[in-house]
Coordinates of C-alpha atoms in Angstrom, one line a residue:
X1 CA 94.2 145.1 122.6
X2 CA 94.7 142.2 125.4
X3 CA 91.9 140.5 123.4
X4 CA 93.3 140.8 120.1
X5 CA 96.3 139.3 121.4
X6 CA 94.7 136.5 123.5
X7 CA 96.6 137.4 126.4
X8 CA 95.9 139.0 129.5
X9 CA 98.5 142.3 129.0
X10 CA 97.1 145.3 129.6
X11 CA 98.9 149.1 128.4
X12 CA 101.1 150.4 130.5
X13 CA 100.5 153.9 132.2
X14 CA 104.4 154.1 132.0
X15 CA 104.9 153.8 128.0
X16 CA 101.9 153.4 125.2
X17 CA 104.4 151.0 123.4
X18 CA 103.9 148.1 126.2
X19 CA 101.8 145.3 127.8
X20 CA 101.7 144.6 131.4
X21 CA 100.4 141.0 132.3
X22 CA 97.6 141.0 134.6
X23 CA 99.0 139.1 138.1
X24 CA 95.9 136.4 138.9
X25 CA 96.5 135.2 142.6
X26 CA 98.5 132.7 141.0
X27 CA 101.9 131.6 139.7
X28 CA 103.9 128.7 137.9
X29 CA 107.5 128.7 140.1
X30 CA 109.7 125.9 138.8
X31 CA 111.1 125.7 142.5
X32 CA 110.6 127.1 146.0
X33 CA 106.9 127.4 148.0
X34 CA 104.0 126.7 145.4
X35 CA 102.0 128.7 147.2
X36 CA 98.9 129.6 145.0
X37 CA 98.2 132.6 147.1
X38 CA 101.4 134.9 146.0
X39 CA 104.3 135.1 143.8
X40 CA 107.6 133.8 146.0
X41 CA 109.1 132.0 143.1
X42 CA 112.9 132.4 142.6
X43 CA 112.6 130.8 139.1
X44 CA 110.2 132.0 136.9
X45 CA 109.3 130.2 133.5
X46 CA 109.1 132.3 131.0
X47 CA 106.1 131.1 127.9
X48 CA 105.4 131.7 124.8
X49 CA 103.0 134.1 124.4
X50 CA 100.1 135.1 122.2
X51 CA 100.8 137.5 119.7
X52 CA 97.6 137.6 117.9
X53 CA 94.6 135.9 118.6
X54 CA 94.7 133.2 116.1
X55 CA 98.2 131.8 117.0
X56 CA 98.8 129.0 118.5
X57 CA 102.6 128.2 118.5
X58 CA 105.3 130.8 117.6
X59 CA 108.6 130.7 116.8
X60 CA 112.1 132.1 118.3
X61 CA 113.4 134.0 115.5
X62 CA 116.3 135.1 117.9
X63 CA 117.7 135.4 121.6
X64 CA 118.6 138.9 122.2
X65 CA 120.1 137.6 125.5
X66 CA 122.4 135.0 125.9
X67 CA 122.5 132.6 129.2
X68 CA 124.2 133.6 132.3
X69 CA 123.2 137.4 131.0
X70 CA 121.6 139.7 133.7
X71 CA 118.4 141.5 132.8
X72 CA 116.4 144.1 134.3
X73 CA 112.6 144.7 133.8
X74 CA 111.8 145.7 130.5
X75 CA 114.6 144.5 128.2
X76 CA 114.1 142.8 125.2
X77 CA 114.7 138.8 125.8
X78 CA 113.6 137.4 122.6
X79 CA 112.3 137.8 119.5
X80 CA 109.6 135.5 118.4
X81 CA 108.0 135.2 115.1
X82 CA 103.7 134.2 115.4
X83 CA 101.5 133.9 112.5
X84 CA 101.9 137.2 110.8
X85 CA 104.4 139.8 112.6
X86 CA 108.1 139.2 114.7
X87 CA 108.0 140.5 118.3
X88 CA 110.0 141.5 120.7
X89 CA 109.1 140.0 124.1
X90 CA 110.8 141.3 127.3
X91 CA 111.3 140.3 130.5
X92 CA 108.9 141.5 133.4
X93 CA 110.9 141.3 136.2
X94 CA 115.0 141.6 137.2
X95 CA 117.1 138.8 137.0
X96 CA 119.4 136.5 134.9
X97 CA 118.5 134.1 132.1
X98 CA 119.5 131.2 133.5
X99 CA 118.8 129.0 131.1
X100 CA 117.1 128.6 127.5
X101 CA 115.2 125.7 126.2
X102 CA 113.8 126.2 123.0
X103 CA 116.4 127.1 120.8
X104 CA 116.8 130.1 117.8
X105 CA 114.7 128.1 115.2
X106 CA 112.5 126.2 117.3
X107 CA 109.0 126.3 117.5
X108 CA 106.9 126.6 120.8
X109 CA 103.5 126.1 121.7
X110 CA 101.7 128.7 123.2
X111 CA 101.9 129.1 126.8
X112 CA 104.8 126.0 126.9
X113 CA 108.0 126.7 128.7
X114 CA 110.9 128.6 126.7
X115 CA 113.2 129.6 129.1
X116 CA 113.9 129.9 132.9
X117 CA 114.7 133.3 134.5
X118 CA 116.4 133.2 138.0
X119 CA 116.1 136.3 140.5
X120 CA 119.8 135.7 141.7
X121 CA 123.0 134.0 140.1
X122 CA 122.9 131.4 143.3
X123 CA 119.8 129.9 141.6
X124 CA 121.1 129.8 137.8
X125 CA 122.7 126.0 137.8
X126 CA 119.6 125.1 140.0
X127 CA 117.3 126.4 136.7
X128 CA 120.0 125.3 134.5
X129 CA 119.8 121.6 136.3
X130 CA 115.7 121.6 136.3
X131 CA 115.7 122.3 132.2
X132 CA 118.2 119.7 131.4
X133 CA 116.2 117.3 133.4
X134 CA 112.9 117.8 131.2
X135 CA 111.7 116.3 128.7
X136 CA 113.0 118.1 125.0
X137 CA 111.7 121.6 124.0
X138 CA 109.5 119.6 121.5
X139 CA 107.9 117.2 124.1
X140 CA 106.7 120.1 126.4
X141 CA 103.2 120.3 126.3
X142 CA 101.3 124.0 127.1
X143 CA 100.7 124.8 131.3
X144 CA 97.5 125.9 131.9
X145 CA 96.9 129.8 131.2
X146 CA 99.4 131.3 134.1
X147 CA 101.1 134.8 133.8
X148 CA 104.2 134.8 131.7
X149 CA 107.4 136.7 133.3
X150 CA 107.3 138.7 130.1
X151 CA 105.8 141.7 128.3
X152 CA 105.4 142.9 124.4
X153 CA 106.5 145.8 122.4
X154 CA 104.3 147.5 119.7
X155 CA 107.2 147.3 117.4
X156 CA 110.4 145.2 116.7
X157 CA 113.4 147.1 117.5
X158 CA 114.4 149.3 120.8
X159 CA 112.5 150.7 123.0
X160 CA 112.2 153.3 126.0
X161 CA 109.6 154.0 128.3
X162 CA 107.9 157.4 126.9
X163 CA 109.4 157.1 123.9
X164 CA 108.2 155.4 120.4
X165 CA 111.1 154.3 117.8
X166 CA 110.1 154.2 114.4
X167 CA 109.7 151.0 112.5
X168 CA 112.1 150.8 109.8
X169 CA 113.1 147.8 106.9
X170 CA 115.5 145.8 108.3
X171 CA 118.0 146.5 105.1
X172 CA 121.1 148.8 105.3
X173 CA 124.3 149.3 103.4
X174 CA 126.3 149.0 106.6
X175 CA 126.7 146.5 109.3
X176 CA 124.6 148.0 112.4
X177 CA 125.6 145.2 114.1
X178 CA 129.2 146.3 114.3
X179 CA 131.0 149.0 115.8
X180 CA 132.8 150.5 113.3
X181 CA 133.6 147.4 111.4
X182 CA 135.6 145.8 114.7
X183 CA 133.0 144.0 116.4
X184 CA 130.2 141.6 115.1
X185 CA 127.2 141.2 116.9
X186 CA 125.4 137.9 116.5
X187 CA 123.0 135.6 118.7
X188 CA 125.4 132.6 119.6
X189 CA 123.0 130.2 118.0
X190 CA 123.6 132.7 114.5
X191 CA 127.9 132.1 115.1
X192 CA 127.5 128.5 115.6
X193 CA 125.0 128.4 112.2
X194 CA 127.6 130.4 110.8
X195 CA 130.6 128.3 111.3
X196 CA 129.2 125.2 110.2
X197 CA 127.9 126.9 107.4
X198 CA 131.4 128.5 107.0
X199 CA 130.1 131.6 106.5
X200 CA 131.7 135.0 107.4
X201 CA 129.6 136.8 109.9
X202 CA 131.4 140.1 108.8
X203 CA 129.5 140.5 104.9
X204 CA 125.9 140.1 106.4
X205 CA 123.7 142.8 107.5
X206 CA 121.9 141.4 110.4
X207 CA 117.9 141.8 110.8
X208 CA 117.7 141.6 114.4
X209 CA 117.1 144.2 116.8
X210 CA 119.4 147.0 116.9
X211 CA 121.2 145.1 113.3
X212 CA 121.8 142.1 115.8
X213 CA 123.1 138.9 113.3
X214 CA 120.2 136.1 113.9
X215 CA 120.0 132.3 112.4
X216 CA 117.9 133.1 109.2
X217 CA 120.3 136.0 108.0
X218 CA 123.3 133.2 108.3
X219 CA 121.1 130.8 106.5
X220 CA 119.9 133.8 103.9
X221 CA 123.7 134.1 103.5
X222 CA 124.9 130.6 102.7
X223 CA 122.0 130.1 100.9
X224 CA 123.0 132.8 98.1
X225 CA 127.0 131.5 98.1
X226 CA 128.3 134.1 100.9
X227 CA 130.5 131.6 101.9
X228 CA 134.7 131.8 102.5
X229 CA 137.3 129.4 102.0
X230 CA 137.5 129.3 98.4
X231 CA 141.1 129.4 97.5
X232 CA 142.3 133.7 96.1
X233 CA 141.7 133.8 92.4
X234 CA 140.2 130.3 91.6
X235 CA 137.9 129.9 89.2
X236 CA 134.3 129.1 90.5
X237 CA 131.0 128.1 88.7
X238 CA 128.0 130.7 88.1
X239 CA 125.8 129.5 90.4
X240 CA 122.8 128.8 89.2
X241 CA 119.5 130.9 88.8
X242 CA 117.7 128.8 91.6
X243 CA 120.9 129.0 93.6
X244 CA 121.2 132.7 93.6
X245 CA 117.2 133.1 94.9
X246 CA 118.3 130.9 97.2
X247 CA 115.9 128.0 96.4
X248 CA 117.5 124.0 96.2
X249 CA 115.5 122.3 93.8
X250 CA 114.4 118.9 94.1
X251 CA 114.1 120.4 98.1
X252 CA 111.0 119.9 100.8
X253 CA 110.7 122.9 102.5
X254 CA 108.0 123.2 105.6
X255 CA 105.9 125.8 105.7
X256 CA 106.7 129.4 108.0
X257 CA 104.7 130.0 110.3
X258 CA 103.0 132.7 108.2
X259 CA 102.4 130.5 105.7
X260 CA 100.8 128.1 108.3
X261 CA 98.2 130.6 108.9
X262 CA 97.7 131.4 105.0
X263 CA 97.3 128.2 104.4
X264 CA 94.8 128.1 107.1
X265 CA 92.8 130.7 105.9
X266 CA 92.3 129.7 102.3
X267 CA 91.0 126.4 103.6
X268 CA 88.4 128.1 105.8
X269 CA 87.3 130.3 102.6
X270 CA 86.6 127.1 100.6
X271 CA 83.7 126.9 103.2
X272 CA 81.9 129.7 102.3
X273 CA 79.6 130.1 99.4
X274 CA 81.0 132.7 97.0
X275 CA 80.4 134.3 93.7
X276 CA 82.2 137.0 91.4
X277 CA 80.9 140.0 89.5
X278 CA 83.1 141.9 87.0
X279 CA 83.3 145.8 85.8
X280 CA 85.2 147.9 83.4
X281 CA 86.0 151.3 84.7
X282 CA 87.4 153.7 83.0
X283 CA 90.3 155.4 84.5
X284 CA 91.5 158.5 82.5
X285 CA 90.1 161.0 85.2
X286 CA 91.7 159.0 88.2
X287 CA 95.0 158.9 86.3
X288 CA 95.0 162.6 85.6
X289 CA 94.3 163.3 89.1
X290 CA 97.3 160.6 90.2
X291 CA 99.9 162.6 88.1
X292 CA 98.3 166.5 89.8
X293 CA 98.8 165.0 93.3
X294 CA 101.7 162.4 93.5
X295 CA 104.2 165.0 93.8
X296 CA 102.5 165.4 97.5
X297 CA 102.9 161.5 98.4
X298 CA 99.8 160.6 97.4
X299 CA 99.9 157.0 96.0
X300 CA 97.1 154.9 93.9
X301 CA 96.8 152.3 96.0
X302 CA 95.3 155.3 98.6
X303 CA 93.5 157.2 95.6
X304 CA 91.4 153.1 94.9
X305 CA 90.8 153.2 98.9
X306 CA 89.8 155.9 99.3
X307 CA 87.4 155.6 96.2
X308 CA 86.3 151.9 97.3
X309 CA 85.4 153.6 101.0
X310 CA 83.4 155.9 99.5
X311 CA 81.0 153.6 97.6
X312 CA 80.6 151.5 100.6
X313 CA 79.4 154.2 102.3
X314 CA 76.6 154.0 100.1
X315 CA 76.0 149.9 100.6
X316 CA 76.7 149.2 103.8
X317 CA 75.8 145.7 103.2
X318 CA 78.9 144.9 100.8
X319 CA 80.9 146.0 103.9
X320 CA 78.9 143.6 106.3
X321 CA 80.6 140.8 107.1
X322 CA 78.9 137.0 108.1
X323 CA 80.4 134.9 111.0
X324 CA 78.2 132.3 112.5
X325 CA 76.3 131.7 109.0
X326 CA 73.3 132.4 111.2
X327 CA 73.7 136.5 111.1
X328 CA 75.2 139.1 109.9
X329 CA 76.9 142.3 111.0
X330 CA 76.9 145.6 109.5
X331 CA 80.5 147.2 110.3
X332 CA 80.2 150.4 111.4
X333 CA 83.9 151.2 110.5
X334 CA 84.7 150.9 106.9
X335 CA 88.5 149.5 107.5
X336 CA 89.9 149.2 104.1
X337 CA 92.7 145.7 103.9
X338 CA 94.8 145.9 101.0
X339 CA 97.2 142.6 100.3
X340 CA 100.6 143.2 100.1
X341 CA 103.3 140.1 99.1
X342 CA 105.9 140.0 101.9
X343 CA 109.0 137.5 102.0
X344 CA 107.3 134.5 102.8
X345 CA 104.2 135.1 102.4
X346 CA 100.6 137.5 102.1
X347 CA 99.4 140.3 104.9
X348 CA 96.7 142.8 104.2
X349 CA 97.9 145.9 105.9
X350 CA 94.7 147.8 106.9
X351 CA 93.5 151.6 106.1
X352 CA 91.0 152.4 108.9
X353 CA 87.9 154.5 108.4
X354 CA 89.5 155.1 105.0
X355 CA 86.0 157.2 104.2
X356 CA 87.0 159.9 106.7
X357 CA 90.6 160.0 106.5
X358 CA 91.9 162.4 104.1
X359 CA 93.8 161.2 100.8
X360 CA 96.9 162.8 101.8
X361 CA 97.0 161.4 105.5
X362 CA 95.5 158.4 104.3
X363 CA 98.6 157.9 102.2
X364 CA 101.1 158.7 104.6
X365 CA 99.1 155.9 106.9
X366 CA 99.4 153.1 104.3
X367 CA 103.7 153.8 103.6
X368 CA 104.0 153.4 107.3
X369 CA 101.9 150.2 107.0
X370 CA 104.0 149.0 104.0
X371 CA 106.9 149.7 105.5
X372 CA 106.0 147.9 108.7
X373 CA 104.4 145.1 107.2
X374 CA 108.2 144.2 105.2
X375 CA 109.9 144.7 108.4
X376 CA 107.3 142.4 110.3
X377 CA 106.7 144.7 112.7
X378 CA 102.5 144.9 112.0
X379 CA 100.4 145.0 115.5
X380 CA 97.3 143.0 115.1
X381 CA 94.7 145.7 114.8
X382 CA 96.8 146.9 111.9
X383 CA 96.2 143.5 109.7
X384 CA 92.8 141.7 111.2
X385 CA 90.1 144.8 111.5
X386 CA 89.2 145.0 107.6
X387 CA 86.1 145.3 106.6
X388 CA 86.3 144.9 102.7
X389 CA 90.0 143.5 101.1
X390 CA 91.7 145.3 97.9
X391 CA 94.2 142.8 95.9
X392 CA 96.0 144.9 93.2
X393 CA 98.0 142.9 90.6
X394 CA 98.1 145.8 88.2
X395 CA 101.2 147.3 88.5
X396 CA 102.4 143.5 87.6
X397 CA 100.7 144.0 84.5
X398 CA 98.3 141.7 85.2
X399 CA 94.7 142.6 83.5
X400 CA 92.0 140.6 85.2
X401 CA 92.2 138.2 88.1
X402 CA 89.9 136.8 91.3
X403 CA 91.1 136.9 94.5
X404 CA 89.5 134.8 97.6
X405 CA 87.8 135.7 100.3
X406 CA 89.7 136.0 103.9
X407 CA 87.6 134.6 106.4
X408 CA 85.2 137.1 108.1
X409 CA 85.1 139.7 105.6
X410 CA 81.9 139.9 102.8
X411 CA 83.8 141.1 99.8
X412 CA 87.4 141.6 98.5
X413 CA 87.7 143.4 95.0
X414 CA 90.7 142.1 92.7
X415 CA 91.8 145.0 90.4
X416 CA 93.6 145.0 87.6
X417 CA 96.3 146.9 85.5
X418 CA 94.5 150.1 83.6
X419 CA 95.7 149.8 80.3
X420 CA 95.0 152.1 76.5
X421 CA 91.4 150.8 75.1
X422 CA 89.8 151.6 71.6
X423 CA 86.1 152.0 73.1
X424 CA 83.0 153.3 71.1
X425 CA 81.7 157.0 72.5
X426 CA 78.8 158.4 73.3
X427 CA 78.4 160.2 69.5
X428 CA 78.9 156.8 67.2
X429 CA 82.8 157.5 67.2
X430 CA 85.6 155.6 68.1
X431 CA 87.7 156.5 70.7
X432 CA 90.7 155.7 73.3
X433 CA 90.4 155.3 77.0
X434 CA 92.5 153.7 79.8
X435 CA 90.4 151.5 81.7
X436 CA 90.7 148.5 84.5
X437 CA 89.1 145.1 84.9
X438 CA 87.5 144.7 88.7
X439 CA 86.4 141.5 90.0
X440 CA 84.6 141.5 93.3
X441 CA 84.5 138.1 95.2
X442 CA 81.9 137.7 97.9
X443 CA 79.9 135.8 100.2
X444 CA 76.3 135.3 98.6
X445 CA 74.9 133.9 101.9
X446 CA 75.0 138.4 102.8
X447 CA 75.8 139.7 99.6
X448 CA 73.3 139.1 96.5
X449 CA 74.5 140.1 92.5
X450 CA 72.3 143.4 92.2
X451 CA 74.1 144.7 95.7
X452 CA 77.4 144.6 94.1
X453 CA 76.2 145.5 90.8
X454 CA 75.0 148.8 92.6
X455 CA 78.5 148.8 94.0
X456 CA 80.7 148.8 91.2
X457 CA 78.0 151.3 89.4
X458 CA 78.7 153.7 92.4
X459 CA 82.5 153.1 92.2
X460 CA 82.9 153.6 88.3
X461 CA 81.5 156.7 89.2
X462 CA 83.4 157.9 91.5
X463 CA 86.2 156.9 89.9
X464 CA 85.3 158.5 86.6
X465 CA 84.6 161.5 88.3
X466 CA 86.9 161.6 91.6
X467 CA 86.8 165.1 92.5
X468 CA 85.2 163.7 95.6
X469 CA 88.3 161.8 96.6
X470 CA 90.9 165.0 97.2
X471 CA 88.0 166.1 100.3

C-alpha cells in the first residue's frame, strides 16, 4: 500500500486500519539541534501527505483540532481531501497543535508545511511566532521528501487501534454533531463561515468526523437559503430552481480537486488511439434471473460484472492493459471498475477478481463500495486496480452511449438501458425481447476489432444463457 500512496507509511502491527511512516536518519525540526543523525526536534512540521499516488496537492477539508489543543499519538488532526477520497490524517507523536497555517479551504502542496506540532505548551508561541514569520500558506514551496509527524486511516471517521468502524454516508436526520440538541460542534473556521454567512449552525447536519460541522456544509447551507434573520412571517421569494441546487448562474467556479484529476485523465485518454464496437444482447434470461435473486441482495450492476469477468476469462487480451506504448501487460487479476457519479465528480469503485468471487459476496462487496465511494471514504486499491471499466447509463434510460478510456486500462464497455424490442425469431415469426445496446471503447494499439468481436460474442452468451453466473 505505501506505494500506492506514494509515501513511505507502512501497516501497523498495532491496528490493520493504519500507516506508520518509516523514520530515515533524518528529520525537518523548525527549531532546536538540526542534527541529521536523530530526531531531537521540539517542533515538528506536520506535511501534507500523499494520499494516492497521483496527487500532488490536497486540500484541508477540516481541522479536527483546533490550536492550543493537546493531542496524543494517533488522534485524528485533519481531514484532507486528495484527488479522489477525504482522509483522516493523525498525528504521530504527543503534543499540542501549536499552530495552523493552511487554513480549512486551502490547498497544499504535497509535502509543504501545514501546521506546526509542539512537544510541550512552553514551545507553542515559539511555533506560533515561526509560522507568522513565513511566507503565506500559498507561497510555501514542498521540502524535500522528509517524514511527516503524521499517519492515515483506512477510512474517514473514528478509529481505535484493533478495531475497524464501518464507513457510513455522511447523511442523517439528526445532528451528530450535538449532544442532545445543546451543543454544536463545528471547526472554528465552519462558525466563522457561518456567521458571515449568517447561517444557523443548529439546522445543518455536519459531514465531518464523528457529524463534526466543517466549511463546505456551512457553504452547502447558505448556498440552498438556510439562512436566519428574515423577519417572523414575511413574505419571501421562491428561490429559484438554480438557487435551490445551489448553483449561481452567471458564476466561475474552479474546479475540486477531484475534478482536477478527471480532468486530467480525459486529457491523457485523448492520447491514446481508440476505437468502438457495438452489440445487441438480449436480456430476457438475465432479467428473469435478476427478479429469482434480488430478494438475496443481489444487484445488476454485480449480475453484468460478474458476466463481463467471465468472458474475459476467455480473452485475456481485452483485459490487458498498454503503458509505455512499447508493451503490453496481460493482468493476471481480472479487477472489474464500474463508474459511479459522486457529488462532484466520477470514481470507478473496483470489483476485484470479480470471476472468482461469488454473485452474492460480490454484491455485498460493490454496496460497501458504493457506499464508501459517496461518503469519500475509498482507499486507493479500491478505485485504481481495474483491469476493464463498466459505465452503466441504463437505469437513466439512456439507450446507447460511448464512454472513454481511463488511462491504463484496454477497454471500458458503456451499457445501455434493456428496453421491449419487436425482433424477428429463429422460425420467420415476429417476436418481443428485451435487449441492451453495448459499446466497448478500446485501445487498438493492444486490442484489434475481431478480439472484441469474439468478446461481446462470448458475453451475449453468457448473458443469454447466465446460469453460469449464480456459481
Amino acid at each position: 500500500m505505501a506505494h500506492l500512496l506514494n509515501t513511505s507509511f507502512l501497516p501497523s502491527s498495532s491496528s490493520a486500519l493504519r500507516r506508520k511512516p518509516i523514520l530515515p536518519p533524518s528529520f525537518h525540526a523548525v527549531s532546536g539541534n538540526r542534527s541529521r543523525t536523530q530526531i531531537q526536534a521540539k517542533i515538528r512540521e506536520i506535511f501534507m501527505p500523499a494520499l494516492s499516488s497521483t496527487m500532488t496537492e490536497g486540500k484541508i477539508v477540516s481541522w479536527v483540532k483546533s490550536e492550543g489543543d493537546k493531542l496524543a499519538k494517533g488522534e485524528s488532526v485533519v481531514v484532507v481531501e486528495s484527488d479522489k477520497a477525504d482522509m483522516d490524517v493523525e498525528t504521530f507523536y504527543d503534543g499540542y497543535l501549536a499552530a495552523i497555517m493552511v487554513e480549512e479551504g486551502g490547498i497544499a502542496a504535497v509535502g509543504s508545511p501545514i501546521a506546526l506540532l509542539a512537544e510541550s505548551v512552553d514551545e507553542i508561541e515559539q511555533a506560533r511566532s515561526k509560522a507568522n514569520s513565513s511566507s503565506s500558506s500559498a507561497e510555501l514551496t514542498p521540502s524535500s521528501p522528509e517524514p511527516q509527524s503524521v499517519q492515515i486511516t483506512d477510512n474517514v471517521g473514528p478509529s481505535s487501534a484493533g478495531k475497524a468502524s464501518s464507513p457510513s454516508v455522511a447523511v442523517a436526520s439528526t445532528h451528530p454533531a450535538s449532544e442532545g440538541g445543546k451543543r454544536i460542534v463545528a471547526s472554528p473556521y465552519a462558525k466563522k463561515l457561518a456567521k458571515e454567512l449568517k447561517v444557523e449552525l443548529g439546522r445543518i447536519v455536519g459531514t465531518g468526523p464523528l457529524g463534526r460541522i466543517v466549511a463546505k456544509d456551512v457553504e452547502a447551507a447558505a448556498a440552498a437559503g438556510a439562512s436566519v434573520g428574515s423577519p417572523s412571517g414575511a413574505d419571501s421569494p421562491a428561490p429559484s430552481p438554480a438557487k435551490s441546487l445551489g448553483i449561481e448562474l452567471g458564476s466561475v467556479v474552479p474546479f475540486t480537486t477531484m475534478q482536477n484529476a478527471v480532468s486530467r485523465n480525459m486529457v491523457e485518454s485523448l492520447a491514446v488511439p481508440t476505437f468502438r464496437v457495438g452489440y445487441t444482447i438480449t436480456t430476457d434470461a438475465l432479467d428473469a434471473l435478476y427478479k429469482k435473486i434480488k430478494s438475496k441482495g443481489v444487484t445488476m450492476t454485480a449480475l453484468l460484472a460478474k458476466a463481463t469477468a467471465l468472458a474475459l476469462v476467455k480473452h485475456p487480451v481485452v483485459n490487458s492493459s498498454c503503458r509505455d506504448g512499447k508493451s503490453f501487460t496481460y493482468n493476471s487479476s481480472i479487477n472489474i471498475a464500474v463508474a459511479v457519479a459522486i457529488d462532484g465528480g466520477l470514481i470507478t469503485p473496483v470489483l476485484q477478481d470479480a470471476d472468482k468471487v461469488d454473485i452474492y459476496s460480490l454484491s455485498r462487496k460493490w454496496k460497501e463500495l458504493v457506499d464508501k465511494a459517496r461518503a469519500k471514504q475509498l482507499q486507493p486499491h479500491e478505485y485504481n486496480t481495474g483491469t476493464f471499466t463498466l459505465s452503466n447509463l441504463g437505469m437513466f434510460g439512456v439507450d446507447r452511449f460511448d464512454a472513454i478510456l481511463p488511462p491504463g486500462t484496454g477497454a471500458i464497455m458503456a451499457v445501455g438501458a434493456s428496453e421491449p424490442t419487436v425482433v424477428a425469431t429463429k422460425d420467420g415469426r415476429i417476436g418481443m425481447k428485451s435487449q441492451m445496446q453495448v459499446n466497448v471503447t478500446a485501445d487498438h494499439r493492444v486490442i484489434y476489432g475481431a478480439d472484441l468481436a469474439a468478446f461481446l460474442q462470448t458475453l451475449s452468451k453468457i448473458i443469454e444463457d447466465p446460469k453460469d453466473l449464480t456459481f
